[in-house]
Amino acid sequence: MINLQADNIKIKSNYYDKMKFIAMILVVWAHSTRMYSGNGVVIPYCSSKILDIVTTIIYSFHMPLFIFISGGYMEYALMIWENTRIEASL
């Protein structure tokens, strides 16, 4: 018997792991380039307008993205808990 629900859970887990990895890379990049954008604590001698725009864009969506991903992980955790509880009762 093929357990399609378990396969679906694994696919969702891989999907959310990839999204989380991309979000973390974007946040690290935005944090490390913020000092060169002219918006950081130290104002550089020669700031980059392109870095300023890209950093502002990343800062505009990175927290909602992490909230969305954590909600997906919560759904994933509840599905695992539900499957474990059903299998334990059998």
mmCIF file of the C-alpha atoms, coordinates in Angstrom:
data_MODEL
# 
_entry.id   MODEL 
# 
loop_
_atom_site.group_PDB 
_atom_site.id 
_atom_site.type_symbol 
_atom_site.label_atom_id 
_atom_site.label_alt_id 
_atom_site.label_comp_id 
_atom_site.label_asym_id 
_atom_site.label_entity_id 
_atom_site.label_seq_id 
_atom_site.pdbx_PDB_ins_code 
_atom_site.Cartn_x 
_atom_site.Cartn_y 
_atom_site.Cartn_z 
_atom_site.occupancy 
_atom_site.B_iso_or_equiv 
_atom_site.pdbx_formal_charge 
_atom_site.auth_seq_id 
_atom_site.auth_comp_id 
_atom_site.auth_asym_id 
_atom_site.auth_atom_id 
_atom_site.pdbx_PDB_model_num 
ATOM 1  C CA . MET A 1 1  ? 0.000  0.000  0.000  1.00 0.00 ? 1  MET A CA 1 
ATOM 2  C CA . ILE A 1 2  ? 1.395  3.375  -1.004 1.00 0.00 ? 2  ILE A CA 1 
ATOM 3  C CA . ASN A 1 3  ? 1.068  6.099  1.608  1.00 0.00 ? 3  ASN A CA 1 
ATOM 4  C CA . LEU A 1 4  ? 0.358  9.194  -0.483 1.00 0.00 ? 4  LEU A CA 1 
ATOM 5  C CA . GLN A 1 5  ? -0.131 11.410 2.543  1.00 0.00 ? 5  GLN A CA 1 
ATOM 6  C CA . ALA A 1 6  ? 3.378  10.632 3.864  1.00 0.00 ? 6  ALA A CA 1 
ATOM 7  C CA . ASP A 1 7  ? 4.852  11.390 0.434  1.00 0.00 ? 7  ASP A CA 1 
ATOM 8  C CA . ASN A 1 8  ? 2.909  14.660 0.339  1.00 0.00 ? 8  ASN A CA 1 
ATOM 9  C CA . ILE A 1 9  ? 4.291  15.594 3.776  1.00 0.00 ? 9  ILE A CA 1 
ATOM 10 C CA . LYS A 1 10 ? 7.867  14.952 2.620  1.00 0.00 ? 10 LYS A CA 1 
ATOM 11 C CA . ILE A 1 11 ? 7.340  17.062 -0.517 1.00 0.00 ? 11 ILE A CA 1 
ATOM 12 C CA . LYS A 1 12 ? 5.919  19.925 1.573  1.00 0.00 ? 12 LYS A CA 1 
ATOM 13 C CA . SER A 1 13 ? 8.839  19.676 3.961  1.00 0.00 ? 13 SER A CA 1 
ATOM 14 C CA . ASN A 1 14 ? 11.355 19.922 1.108  1.00 0.00 ? 14 ASN A CA 1 
ATOM 15 C CA . TYR A 1 15 ? 9.432  22.844 -0.388 1.00 0.00 ? 15 TYR A CA 1 
ATOM 16 C CA . TYR A 1 16 ? 9.433  24.799 2.886  1.00 0.00 ? 16 TYR A CA 1 
ATOM 17 C CA . ASP A 1 17 ? 13.098 23.965 3.533  1.00 0.00 ? 17 ASP A CA 1 
ATOM 18 C CA . LYS A 1 18 ? 14.040 25.414 0.145  1.00 0.00 ? 18 LYS A CA 1 
ATOM 19 C CA . MET A 1 19 ? 11.943 28.534 0.732  1.00 0.00 ? 19 MET A CA 1 
ATOM 20 C CA . LYS A 1 20 ? 13.519 29.013 4.157  1.00 0.00 ? 20 LYS A CA 1 
ATOM 21 C CA . PHE A 1 21 ? 17.025 28.625 2.707  1.00 0.00 ? 21 PHE A CA 1 
ATOM 22 C CA . ILE A 1 22 ? 16.368 31.235 0.003  1.00 0.00 ? 22 ILE A CA 1 
ATOM 23 C CA . ALA A 1 23 ? 14.839 33.630 2.549  1.00 0.00 ? 23 ALA A CA 1 
ATOM 24 C CA . MET A 1 24 ? 17.840 33.255 4.867  1.00 0.00 ? 24 MET A CA 1 
ATOM 25 C CA . ILE A 1 25 ? 20.295 33.891 2.029  1.00 0.00 ? 25 ILE A CA 1 
ATOM 26 C CA . LEU A 1 26 ? 18.371 37.030 1.035  1.00 0.00 ? 26 LEU A CA 1 
ATOM 27 C CA . VAL A 1 27 ? 18.312 38.318 4.621  1.00 0.00 ? 27 VAL A CA 1 
ATOM 28 C CA . VAL A 1 28 ? 22.029 37.685 5.133  1.00 0.00 ? 28 VAL A CA 1 
ATOM 29 C CA . TRP A 1 29 ? 22.766 39.430 1.850  1.00 0.00 ? 29 TRP A CA 1 
ATOM 30 C CA . ALA A 1 30 ? 20.535 42.399 2.729  1.00 0.00 ? 30 ALA A CA 1 
ATOM 31 C CA . HIS A 1 31 ? 22.067 42.726 6.196  1.00 0.00 ? 31 HIS A CA 1 
ATOM 32 C CA . SER A 1 32 ? 25.612 42.574 4.876  1.00 0.00 ? 32 SER A CA 1 
ATOM 33 C CA . THR A 1 33 ? 24.990 45.103 2.081  1.00 0.00 ? 33 THR A CA 1 
ATOM 34 C CA . ARG A 1 34 ? 22.985 47.512 4.224  1.00 0.00 ? 34 ARG A CA 1 
ATOM 35 C CA . MET A 1 35 ? 26.132 49.356 5.298  1.00 0.00 ? 35 MET A CA 1 
ATOM 36 C CA . TYR A 1 36 ? 26.933 50.128 1.647  1.00 0.00 ? 36 TYR A CA 1 
ATOM 37 C CA . SER A 1 37 ? 23.432 51.318 0.764  1.00 0.00 ? 37 SER A CA 1 
ATOM 38 C CA . GLY A 1 38 ? 23.461 54.556 2.741  1.00 0.00 ? 38 GLY A CA 1 
ATOM 39 C CA . ASN A 1 39 ? 20.745 53.352 5.160  1.00 0.00 ? 39 ASN A CA 1 
ATOM 40 C CA . GLY A 1 40 ? 22.986 51.676 7.718  1.00 0.00 ? 40 GLY A CA 1 
ATOM 41 C CA . VAL A 1 41 ? 24.457 52.995 10.940 1.00 0.00 ? 41 VAL A CA 1 
ATOM 42 C CA . VAL A 1 42 ? 27.604 54.144 9.180  1.00 0.00 ? 42 VAL A CA 1 
ATOM 43 C CA . ILE A 1 43 ? 27.007 56.307 6.127  1.00 0.00 ? 43 ILE A CA 1 
ATOM 44 C CA . PRO A 1 44 ? 29.585 55.290 3.511  1.00 0.00 ? 44 PRO A CA 1 
ATOM 45 C CA . TYR A 1 45 ? 31.645 57.714 1.489  1.00 0.00 ? 45 TYR A CA 1 
ATOM 46 C CA . CYS A 1 46 ? 30.226 56.317 -1.741 1.00 0.00 ? 46 CYS A CA 1 
ATOM 47 C CA . SER A 1 47 ? 26.834 54.641 -1.348 1.00 0.00 ? 47 SER A CA 1 
ATOM 48 C CA . SER A 1 48 ? 25.184 52.569 -4.043 1.00 0.00 ? 48 SER A CA 1 
ATOM 49 C CA . LYS A 1 49 ? 21.656 53.471 -5.123 1.00 0.00 ? 49 LYS A CA 1 
ATOM 50 C CA . ILE A 1 50 ? 21.129 49.984 -6.592 1.00 0.00 ? 50 ILE A CA 1 
ATOM 51 C CA . LEU A 1 51 ? 22.059 48.326 -3.291 1.00 0.00 ? 51 LEU A CA 1 
ATOM 52 C CA . ASP A 1 52 ? 19.750 50.741 -1.510 1.00 0.00 ? 52 ASP A CA 1 
ATOM 53 C CA . ILE A 1 53 ? 16.805 49.724 -3.718 1.00 0.00 ? 53 ILE A CA 1 
ATOM 54 C CA . VAL A 1 54 ? 17.518 45.983 -3.503 1.00 0.00 ? 54 VAL A CA 1 
ATOM 55 C CA . THR A 1 55 ? 18.019 46.125 0.272  1.00 0.00 ? 55 THR A CA 1 
ATOM 56 C CA . THR A 1 56 ? 14.777 48.065 0.705  1.00 0.00 ? 56 THR A CA 1 
ATOM 57 C CA . ILE A 1 57 ? 12.899 45.508 -1.406 1.00 0.00 ? 57 ILE A CA 1 
ATOM 58 C CA . ILE A 1 58 ? 14.295 42.578 0.616  1.00 0.00 ? 58 ILE A CA 1 
ATOM 59 C CA . TYR A 1 59 ? 13.508 44.338 3.898  1.00 0.00 ? 59 TYR A CA 1 
ATOM 60 C CA . SER A 1 60 ? 9.942  44.934 2.710  1.00 0.00 ? 60 SER A CA 1 
ATOM 61 C CA . PHE A 1 61 ? 9.052  41.238 2.438  1.00 0.00 ? 61 PHE A CA 1 
ATOM 62 C CA . HIS A 1 62 ? 11.504 39.165 4.488  1.00 0.00 ? 62 HIS A CA 1 
ATOM 63 C CA . MET A 1 63 ? 9.541  39.166 7.777  1.00 0.00 ? 63 MET A CA 1 
ATOM 64 C CA . PRO A 1 64 ? 6.155  38.317 6.169  1.00 0.00 ? 64 PRO A CA 1 
ATOM 65 C CA . LEU A 1 65 ? 7.951  35.542 4.248  1.00 0.00 ? 65 LEU A CA 1 
ATOM 66 C CA . PHE A 1 66 ? 9.317  34.038 7.480  1.00 0.00 ? 66 PHE A CA 1 
ATOM 67 C CA . ILE A 1 67 ? 5.849  34.244 9.062  1.00 0.00 ? 67 ILE A CA 1 
ATOM 68 C CA . PHE A 1 68 ? 4.364  32.477 6.024  1.00 0.00 ? 68 PHE A CA 1 
ATOM 69 C CA . ILE A 1 69 ? 7.047  29.765 6.171  1.00 0.00 ? 69 ILE A CA 1 
ATOM 70 C CA . SER A 1 70 ? 6.547  29.228 9.911  1.00 0.00 ? 70 SER A CA 1 
ATOM 71 C CA . GLY A 1 71 ? 2.811  28.801 9.286  1.00 0.00 ? 71 GLY A CA 1 
ATOM 72 C CA . GLY A 1 72 ? 3.624  26.157 6.694  1.00 0.00 ? 72 GLY A CA 1 
ATOM 73 C CA . TYR A 1 73 ? 5.869  24.373 9.179  1.00 0.00 ? 73 TYR A CA 1 
ATOM 74 C CA . MET A 1 74 ? 3.075  24.512 11.756 1.00 0.00 ? 74 MET A CA 1 
ATOM 75 C CA . GLU A 1 75 ? 0.738  22.822 9.280  1.00 0.00 ? 75 GLU A CA 1 
ATOM 76 C CA . TYR A 1 76 ? 3.464  20.240 8.573  1.00 0.00 ? 76 TYR A CA 1 
ATOM 77 C CA . ALA A 1 77 ? 3.985  19.603 12.311 1.00 0.00 ? 77 ALA A CA 1 
ATOM 78 C CA . LEU A 1 78 ? 0.247  19.200 12.895 1.00 0.00 ? 78 LEU A CA 1 
ATOM 79 C CA . MET A 1 79 ? -0.014 16.706 10.019 1.00 0.00 ? 79 MET A CA 1 
ATOM 80 C CA . ILE A 1 80 ? 2.835  14.634 11.489 1.00 0.00 ? 80 ILE A CA 1 
ATOM 81 C CA . TRP A 1 81 ? 1.295  14.807 14.967 1.00 0.00 ? 81 TRP A CA 1 
ATOM 82 C CA . GLU A 1 82 ? -2.092 13.765 13.605 1.00 0.00 ? 82 GLU A CA 1 
ATOM 83 C CA . ASN A 1 83 ? -0.586 10.814 11.687 1.00 0.00 ? 83 ASN A CA 1 
ATOM 84 C CA . THR A 1 84 ? 1.374  9.704  14.745 1.00 0.00 ? 84 THR A CA 1 
ATOM 85 C CA . ARG A 1 85 ? -1.710 9.921  16.947 1.00 0.00 ? 85 ARG A CA 1 
ATOM 86 C CA . ILE A 1 86 ? -3.822 7.933  14.459 1.00 0.00 ? 86 ILE A CA 1 
ATOM 87 C CA . GLU A 1 87 ? -1.146 5.229  14.062 1.00 0.00 ? 87 GLU A CA 1 
ATOM 88 C CA . ALA A 1 88 ? -0.739 4.969  17.847 1.00 0.00 ? 88 ALA A CA 1 
ATOM 89 C CA . SER A 1 89 ? -4.457 4.440  18.325 1.00 0.00 ? 89 SER A CA 1 
ATOM 90 C CA . LEU A 1 90 ? -4.508 1.540  15.835 1.00 0.00 ? 90 LEU A CA 1 
# 
